[in-house]
Amino acid sequence: MGVKLWLLATLVLFFIKDAFAQNWSVALPGCQESCGSLVVPYPFGIGSNCSASKVFEIHCNNSFNPPKPFLRMSTLDAYTYLEVMDISVLDPDKGATARVKYPITRDCIDKSDEDPVIDLPSGFTFSDTENRFIAMGCDNLALLTSGLYPEEFTTAGCVSMCNTSSPKYDNSCFGINCCQSKFQYPLLNIRTSLNPSRSGQASARCNEGPRYGFIVDQNWFEGLEDIYSVRKMKTVPVVLNIDSLTSECGKNAGWATQSLCSCQEGYEGHPYLPRGCQGEFLK
């Protein structure tokens, strides 16, 4: 009889715990929790008064089917919106990150007059560990700069060369048809410039065909079946670091790292919400 009661009690606790876990909310009370397929965890929030600050406000554009989530970023004289692919605020190994779709810079094909310099809000940086700087095309000297004139500095660069008589591509990216480089620091803003790699060729800059340059989530890029499919895209995934999510953790939560909260032992829930984590009876 004692064993049966123990098994029954265990099953009851299991179902209580399972139901409790499924009823977690990651948004503030009364706030929309998802936009399209993206679940938006606090301190991010959809719409006004649902995030910890304006920089974490997600704009859910319902004109798309399904709706798409965007973060508003500032440029030199206006604003632009970057589509958000995913948000992670609980990974102690990678820290807090967001993946967004970021525009590719191109030359000699569909080129705008000027690629905007997007200033990330305070607390966001382009990850120097998760991203790589990539250039594609023939005779392409690609440079990645940061800062604002006159204090711009070059932080990465590479030269992509190719033999037009042998246009066969593989998925390597080490200088022939494609080159890659790391950049040294997390960056607040970036600008990509594309130029002929050989001196004296400026007047014939498009003779060798289109050039491309972009930073990109390296794991996504390396997982492509054909890396050159990127040339038909307008944007690619880029990882943003989030250095500071909140000044304090929620109830029954504490700092797992210098920048991430987690529930205390025996509690479960979303550690950033003011009500924090619950369920001490689940120990």
CSV table of C-alpha atoms in Angstrom, one decimal:
chain,number,residue,atom,x,y,z
A,1,MET,CA,0.0,0.0,0.0
A,2,GLY,CA,2.8,2.4,0.9
A,3,VAL,CA,4.5,1.9,-2.5
A,4,LYS,CA,1.2,2.5,-4.3
A,5,LEU,CA,0.6,5.8,-2.3
A,6,TRP,CA,4.2,6.9,-3.1
A,7,LEU,CA,3.7,6.2,-6.8
A,8,LEU,CA,0.3,8.1,-6.8
A,9,ALA,CA,1.9,11.1,-5.0
A,10,THR,CA,4.8,11.1,-7.5
A,11,LEU,CA,2.4,11.1,-10.5
A,12,VAL,CA,0.3,13.9,-8.9
A,13,LEU,CA,3.4,16.0,-8.4
A,14,PHE,CA,4.6,15.3,-11.9
A,15,PHE,CA,1.3,16.4,-13.5
A,16,ILE,CA,1.2,19.5,-11.3
A,17,LYS,CA,4.7,20.4,-12.2
A,18,ASP,CA,4.0,19.8,-15.9
A,19,ALA,CA,0.9,21.9,-15.9
A,20,PHE,CA,2.7,24.6,-14.0
A,21,ALA,CA,5.6,24.6,-16.5
A,22,GLN,CA,3.1,24.8,-19.4
A,23,ASN,CA,1.4,27.9,-17.9
A,24,TRP,CA,4.6,29.9,-17.6
A,25,SER,CA,4.3,33.3,-19.2
A,26,VAL,CA,7.4,35.1,-20.5
A,27,ALA,CA,5.5,38.4,-21.0
A,28,LEU,CA,4.2,41.0,-18.6
A,29,PRO,CA,0.6,40.4,-17.5
A,30,GLY,CA,-1.8,41.7,-20.2
A,31,CYS,CA,0.9,41.8,-22.9
A,32,GLN,CA,1.1,39.9,-26.1
A,33,GLU,CA,3.5,37.0,-25.8
A,34,SER,CA,4.3,36.2,-29.5
A,35,CYS,CA,4.5,37.8,-32.9
A,36,GLY,CA,4.1,35.3,-35.7
A,37,SER,CA,6.3,32.4,-34.7
A,38,LEU,CA,8.6,34.4,-32.4
A,39,VAL,CA,8.0,34.1,-28.6
A,40,VAL,CA,9.1,37.4,-27.1
A,41,PRO,CA,10.5,37.1,-23.6
A,42,TYR,CA,10.6,39.9,-21.1
A,43,PRO,CA,12.6,42.3,-20.8
A,44,PHE,CA,11.6,42.4,-24.5
A,45,GLY,CA,8.0,43.1,-25.1
A,46,ILE,CA,5.5,43.7,-27.9
A,47,GLY,CA,4.1,47.2,-28.1
A,48,SER,CA,4.4,50.1,-25.6
A,49,ASN,CA,4.6,49.5,-21.8
A,50,CYS,CA,5.4,45.8,-22.3
A,51,SER,CA,9.2,45.9,-22.3
A,52,ALA,CA,11.7,46.9,-19.7
A,53,SER,CA,12.8,49.9,-21.9
A,54,LYS,CA,12.2,51.4,-25.3
A,55,VAL,CA,15.2,49.6,-26.8
A,56,PHE,CA,13.6,46.2,-26.0
A,57,GLU,CA,10.3,47.1,-27.6
A,58,ILE,CA,9.3,44.8,-30.4
A,59,HIS,CA,7.1,46.2,-33.2
A,60,CYS,CA,4.8,43.5,-34.5
A,61,ASN,CA,3.9,44.2,-38.1
A,62,ASN,CA,0.5,42.6,-38.8
A,63,SER,CA,0.5,43.5,-42.5
A,64,PHE,CA,2.5,40.3,-43.1
A,65,ASN,CA,0.9,36.9,-42.9
A,66,PRO,CA,2.0,35.6,-40.5
A,67,PRO,CA,3.0,38.8,-38.6
A,68,LYS,CA,6.7,39.7,-38.4
A,69,PRO,CA,8.6,41.2,-35.4
A,70,PHE,CA,11.0,44.1,-35.8
A,71,LEU,CA,13.4,46.1,-33.6
A,72,ARG,CA,13.7,49.8,-34.3
A,73,MET,CA,17.3,51.1,-34.9
A,74,SER,CA,18.5,54.6,-35.5
A,75,THR,CA,20.5,55.7,-38.6
A,76,LEU,CA,22.3,59.0,-39.0
A,77,ASP,CA,19.2,61.0,-39.8
A,78,ALA,CA,16.2,58.5,-39.5
A,79,TYR,CA,15.1,55.1,-38.2
A,80,THR,CA,15.1,51.7,-39.7
A,81,TYR,CA,13.6,48.4,-38.7
A,82,LEU,CA,15.4,45.1,-38.5
A,83,GLU,CA,13.4,41.9,-38.5
A,84,VAL,CA,14.0,39.7,-35.5
A,85,MET,CA,14.5,36.0,-36.0
A,86,ASP,CA,15.0,34.8,-32.4
A,87,ILE,CA,15.8,36.1,-28.9
A,88,SER,CA,17.7,34.2,-26.2
A,89,VAL,CA,17.9,35.6,-22.7
A,90,LEU,CA,18.6,32.4,-20.7
A,91,ASP,CA,21.7,30.8,-22.2
A,92,PRO,CA,24.5,31.0,-19.7
A,93,ASP,CA,27.1,29.8,-22.3
A,94,LYS,CA,26.4,32.4,-25.0
A,95,GLY,CA,24.8,35.1,-22.9
A,96,ALA,CA,21.8,37.1,-24.1
A,97,THR,CA,21.5,37.4,-27.8
A,98,ALA,CA,19.1,38.4,-30.6
A,99,ARG,CA,19.4,37.3,-34.2
A,100,VAL,CA,18.2,39.9,-36.8
A,101,LYS,CA,18.1,40.1,-40.6
A,102,TYR,CA,20.8,42.6,-41.7
A,103,PRO,CA,21.3,44.0,-45.2
A,104,ILE,CA,24.0,42.9,-47.6
A,105,THR,CA,26.2,45.5,-49.2
A,106,ARG,CA,26.6,45.1,-52.9
A,107,ASP,CA,28.3,46.9,-55.7
A,108,CYS,CA,27.7,46.9,-59.5
A,109,ILE,CA,24.2,45.4,-59.0
A,110,ASP,CA,21.1,46.8,-57.4
A,111,LYS,CA,23.2,49.2,-55.4
A,112,SER,CA,21.6,52.0,-53.4
A,113,ASP,CA,23.3,55.4,-53.2
A,114,GLU,CA,24.4,54.8,-49.7
A,115,ASP,CA,24.2,51.9,-47.3
A,116,PRO,CA,23.0,53.3,-44.0
A,117,VAL,CA,25.2,53.2,-40.9
A,118,ILE,CA,22.9,51.6,-38.3
A,119,ASP,CA,23.6,52.6,-34.7
A,120,LEU,CA,22.7,49.9,-32.3
A,121,PRO,CA,20.9,51.0,-29.1
A,122,SER,CA,22.9,51.2,-25.9
A,123,GLY,CA,23.5,47.6,-24.6
A,124,PHE,CA,23.5,46.0,-28.1
A,125,THR,CA,26.6,45.2,-30.1
A,126,PHE,CA,27.4,43.1,-33.2
A,127,SER,CA,28.9,39.9,-31.8
A,128,ASP,CA,32.6,39.4,-32.6
A,129,THR,CA,32.4,35.7,-31.7
A,130,GLU,CA,29.2,34.6,-33.4
A,131,ASN,CA,29.6,36.6,-36.7
A,132,ARG,CA,32.1,36.7,-39.5
A,133,PHE,CA,32.8,39.3,-42.2
A,134,ILE,CA,32.4,37.8,-45.7
A,135,ALA,CA,33.2,39.2,-49.2
A,136,MET,CA,32.3,37.6,-52.5
A,137,GLY,CA,33.1,38.5,-56.1
A,138,CYS,CA,36.2,38.9,-58.3
A,139,ASP,CA,38.8,41.5,-57.6
A,140,ASN,CA,37.0,42.6,-54.4
A,141,LEU,CA,38.8,44.4,-51.6
A,142,ALA,CA,36.1,44.5,-48.8
A,143,LEU,CA,36.6,46.6,-45.7
A,144,LEU,CA,34.5,46.7,-42.5
A,145,THR,CA,34.7,50.0,-40.6
A,146,SER,CA,33.2,51.2,-37.4
A,147,GLY,CA,32.8,54.5,-35.7
A,148,LEU,CA,31.6,57.8,-37.2
A,149,TYR,CA,33.6,60.2,-39.4
A,150,PRO,CA,36.2,61.5,-38.7
A,151,GLU,CA,36.8,58.7,-36.1
A,152,GLU,CA,36.1,55.7,-38.3
A,153,PHE,CA,38.5,52.8,-38.0
A,154,THR,CA,38.9,49.6,-40.1
A,155,THR,CA,38.2,46.5,-38.0
A,156,ALA,CA,38.2,43.8,-40.6
A,157,GLY,CA,39.0,43.2,-44.3
A,158,CYS,CA,39.8,40.6,-46.9
A,159,VAL,CA,40.4,40.2,-50.7
A,160,SER,CA,38.2,37.9,-52.8
A,161,MET,CA,39.8,36.9,-56.1
A,162,CYS,CA,38.6,34.5,-58.8
A,163,ASN,CA,39.6,32.9,-62.1
A,164,THR,CA,36.7,33.7,-64.5
A,165,SER,CA,37.9,30.9,-66.8
A,166,SER,CA,37.2,28.4,-64.0
A,167,PRO,CA,33.8,29.6,-62.5
A,168,LYS,CA,33.2,26.4,-60.5
A,169,TYR,CA,32.6,27.0,-56.8
A,170,ASP,CA,32.8,24.9,-53.8
A,171,ASN,CA,31.8,25.9,-50.3
A,172,SER,CA,35.2,27.1,-49.2
A,173,CYS,CA,35.7,30.7,-48.4
A,174,PHE,CA,39.4,31.4,-48.2
A,175,GLY,CA,40.2,33.9,-50.9
A,176,ILE,CA,39.0,32.3,-54.2
A,177,ASN,CA,35.5,33.6,-55.0
A,178,CYS,CA,34.9,34.2,-51.3
A,179,CYS,CA,36.9,35.4,-48.3
A,180,GLN,CA,36.2,35.8,-44.7
A,181,SER,CA,37.6,37.5,-41.6
A,182,LYS,CA,37.0,37.9,-37.9
A,183,PHE,CA,36.6,41.4,-36.4
A,184,GLN,CA,38.3,42.2,-33.2
A,185,TYR,CA,35.8,43.8,-30.9
A,186,PRO,CA,32.0,43.8,-30.4
A,187,LEU,CA,30.9,46.8,-32.6
A,188,LEU,CA,28.2,49.4,-32.1
A,189,ASN,CA,27.9,50.2,-35.8
A,190,ILE,CA,29.4,49.0,-39.1
A,191,ARG,CA,29.9,50.1,-42.6
A,192,THR,CA,31.0,47.9,-45.5
A,193,SER,CA,33.0,49.3,-48.5
A,194,LEU,CA,33.8,47.4,-51.7
A,195,ASN,CA,36.6,48.4,-54.0
A,196,PRO,CA,38.8,46.9,-56.7
A,197,SER,CA,41.7,45.2,-55.1
A,198,ARG,CA,44.2,46.2,-57.8
A,199,SER,CA,45.4,49.8,-57.9
A,200,GLY,CA,44.5,51.9,-60.9
A,201,GLN,CA,41.3,50.0,-61.5
A,202,ALA,CA,38.8,52.5,-60.0
A,203,SER,CA,37.6,53.7,-63.4
A,204,ALA,CA,36.7,50.1,-64.4
A,205,ARG,CA,35.4,49.0,-61.0
A,206,CYS,CA,32.6,46.9,-62.4
A,207,ASN,CA,34.5,45.1,-65.2
A,208,GLU,CA,34.9,42.1,-63.0
A,209,GLY,CA,31.2,41.8,-62.1
A,210,PRO,CA,29.2,42.3,-58.9
A,211,ARG,CA,30.8,42.5,-55.5
A,212,TYR,CA,29.2,41.6,-52.1
A,213,GLY,CA,30.2,42.2,-48.5
A,214,PHE,CA,28.3,41.4,-45.3
A,215,ILE,CA,28.6,40.3,-41.7
A,216,VAL,CA,26.7,37.1,-40.9
A,217,ASP,CA,26.0,34.5,-38.3
A,218,GLN,CA,28.9,32.1,-38.9
A,219,ASN,CA,26.9,29.0,-37.9
A,220,TRP,CA,24.1,29.8,-40.3
A,221,PHE,CA,26.6,30.6,-43.1
A,222,GLU,CA,28.6,27.4,-42.7
A,223,GLY,CA,25.4,25.4,-42.7
A,224,LEU,CA,24.3,26.6,-46.1
A,225,GLU,CA,24.3,23.9,-48.8
A,226,ASP,CA,25.5,26.6,-51.2
A,227,ILE,CA,27.1,29.7,-49.6
A,228,TYR,CA,26.8,31.5,-53.0
A,229,SER,CA,23.0,31.5,-52.7
A,230,VAL,CA,23.6,34.5,-50.4
A,231,ARG,CA,24.2,36.6,-53.5
A,232,LYS,CA,20.4,36.4,-54.3
A,233,MET,CA,19.5,37.5,-50.8
A,234,LYS,CA,19.0,41.1,-49.5
A,235,THR,CA,19.6,40.2,-45.9
A,236,VAL,CA,21.3,37.6,-43.8
A,237,PRO,CA,21.1,36.6,-40.1
A,238,VAL,CA,23.4,38.6,-37.8
A,239,VAL,CA,23.9,37.9,-34.0
A,240,LEU,CA,23.6,40.9,-31.6
A,241,ASN,CA,25.0,40.7,-28.1
A,242,ILE,CA,22.8,42.1,-25.4
A,243,ASP,CA,25.1,43.3,-22.6
A,244,SER,CA,22.6,44.4,-20.1
A,245,LEU,CA,19.0,43.1,-19.9
A,246,THR,CA,17.9,44.6,-16.6
A,247,SER,CA,19.2,46.1,-13.4
A,248,GLU,CA,17.6,43.4,-11.2
A,249,CYS,CA,16.2,39.9,-11.4
A,250,GLY,CA,12.6,39.0,-10.5
A,251,LYS,CA,11.3,37.3,-7.3
A,252,ASN,CA,13.1,34.1,-6.3
A,253,ALA,CA,15.7,34.7,-9.0
A,254,GLY,CA,19.4,35.7,-8.9
A,255,TRP,CA,22.3,36.4,-11.2
A,256,ALA,CA,23.5,33.3,-13.1
A,257,THR,CA,26.3,35.4,-14.7
A,258,GLN,CA,27.2,39.1,-14.7
A,259,SER,CA,24.4,39.8,-17.1
A,260,LEU,CA,21.9,36.8,-16.9
A,261,CYS,CA,19.3,36.0,-14.3
A,262,SER,CA,18.1,32.5,-13.4
A,263,CYS,CA,15.6,31.0,-11.0
A,264,GLN,CA,16.8,29.9,-7.6
A,265,GLU,CA,17.0,26.2,-6.9
A,266,GLY,CA,13.6,24.8,-6.4
A,267,TYR,CA,11.8,27.5,-8.3
A,268,GLU,CA,10.7,27.7,-11.9
A,269,GLY,CA,9.4,30.4,-14.2
A,270,HIS,CA,10.8,33.4,-16.1
A,271,PRO,CA,13.5,35.0,-13.9
A,272,TYR,CA,13.2,38.5,-15.5
A,273,LEU,CA,9.6,39.2,-14.8
A,274,PRO,CA,8.9,41.2,-11.6
A,275,ARG,CA,6.9,38.2,-10.2
A,276,GLY,CA,9.9,36.1,-11.0
A,277,CYS,CA,10.0,32.4,-10.3
A,278,GLN,CA,7.5,30.3,-8.4
A,279,GLY,CA,6.9,26.8,-7.1
A,280,GLU,CA,9.1,26.1,-4.1
A,281,PHE,CA,6.9,23.1,-3.4
A,282,LEU,CA,8.4,21.5,-6.5
A,283,LYS,CA,11.7,20.9,-4.8
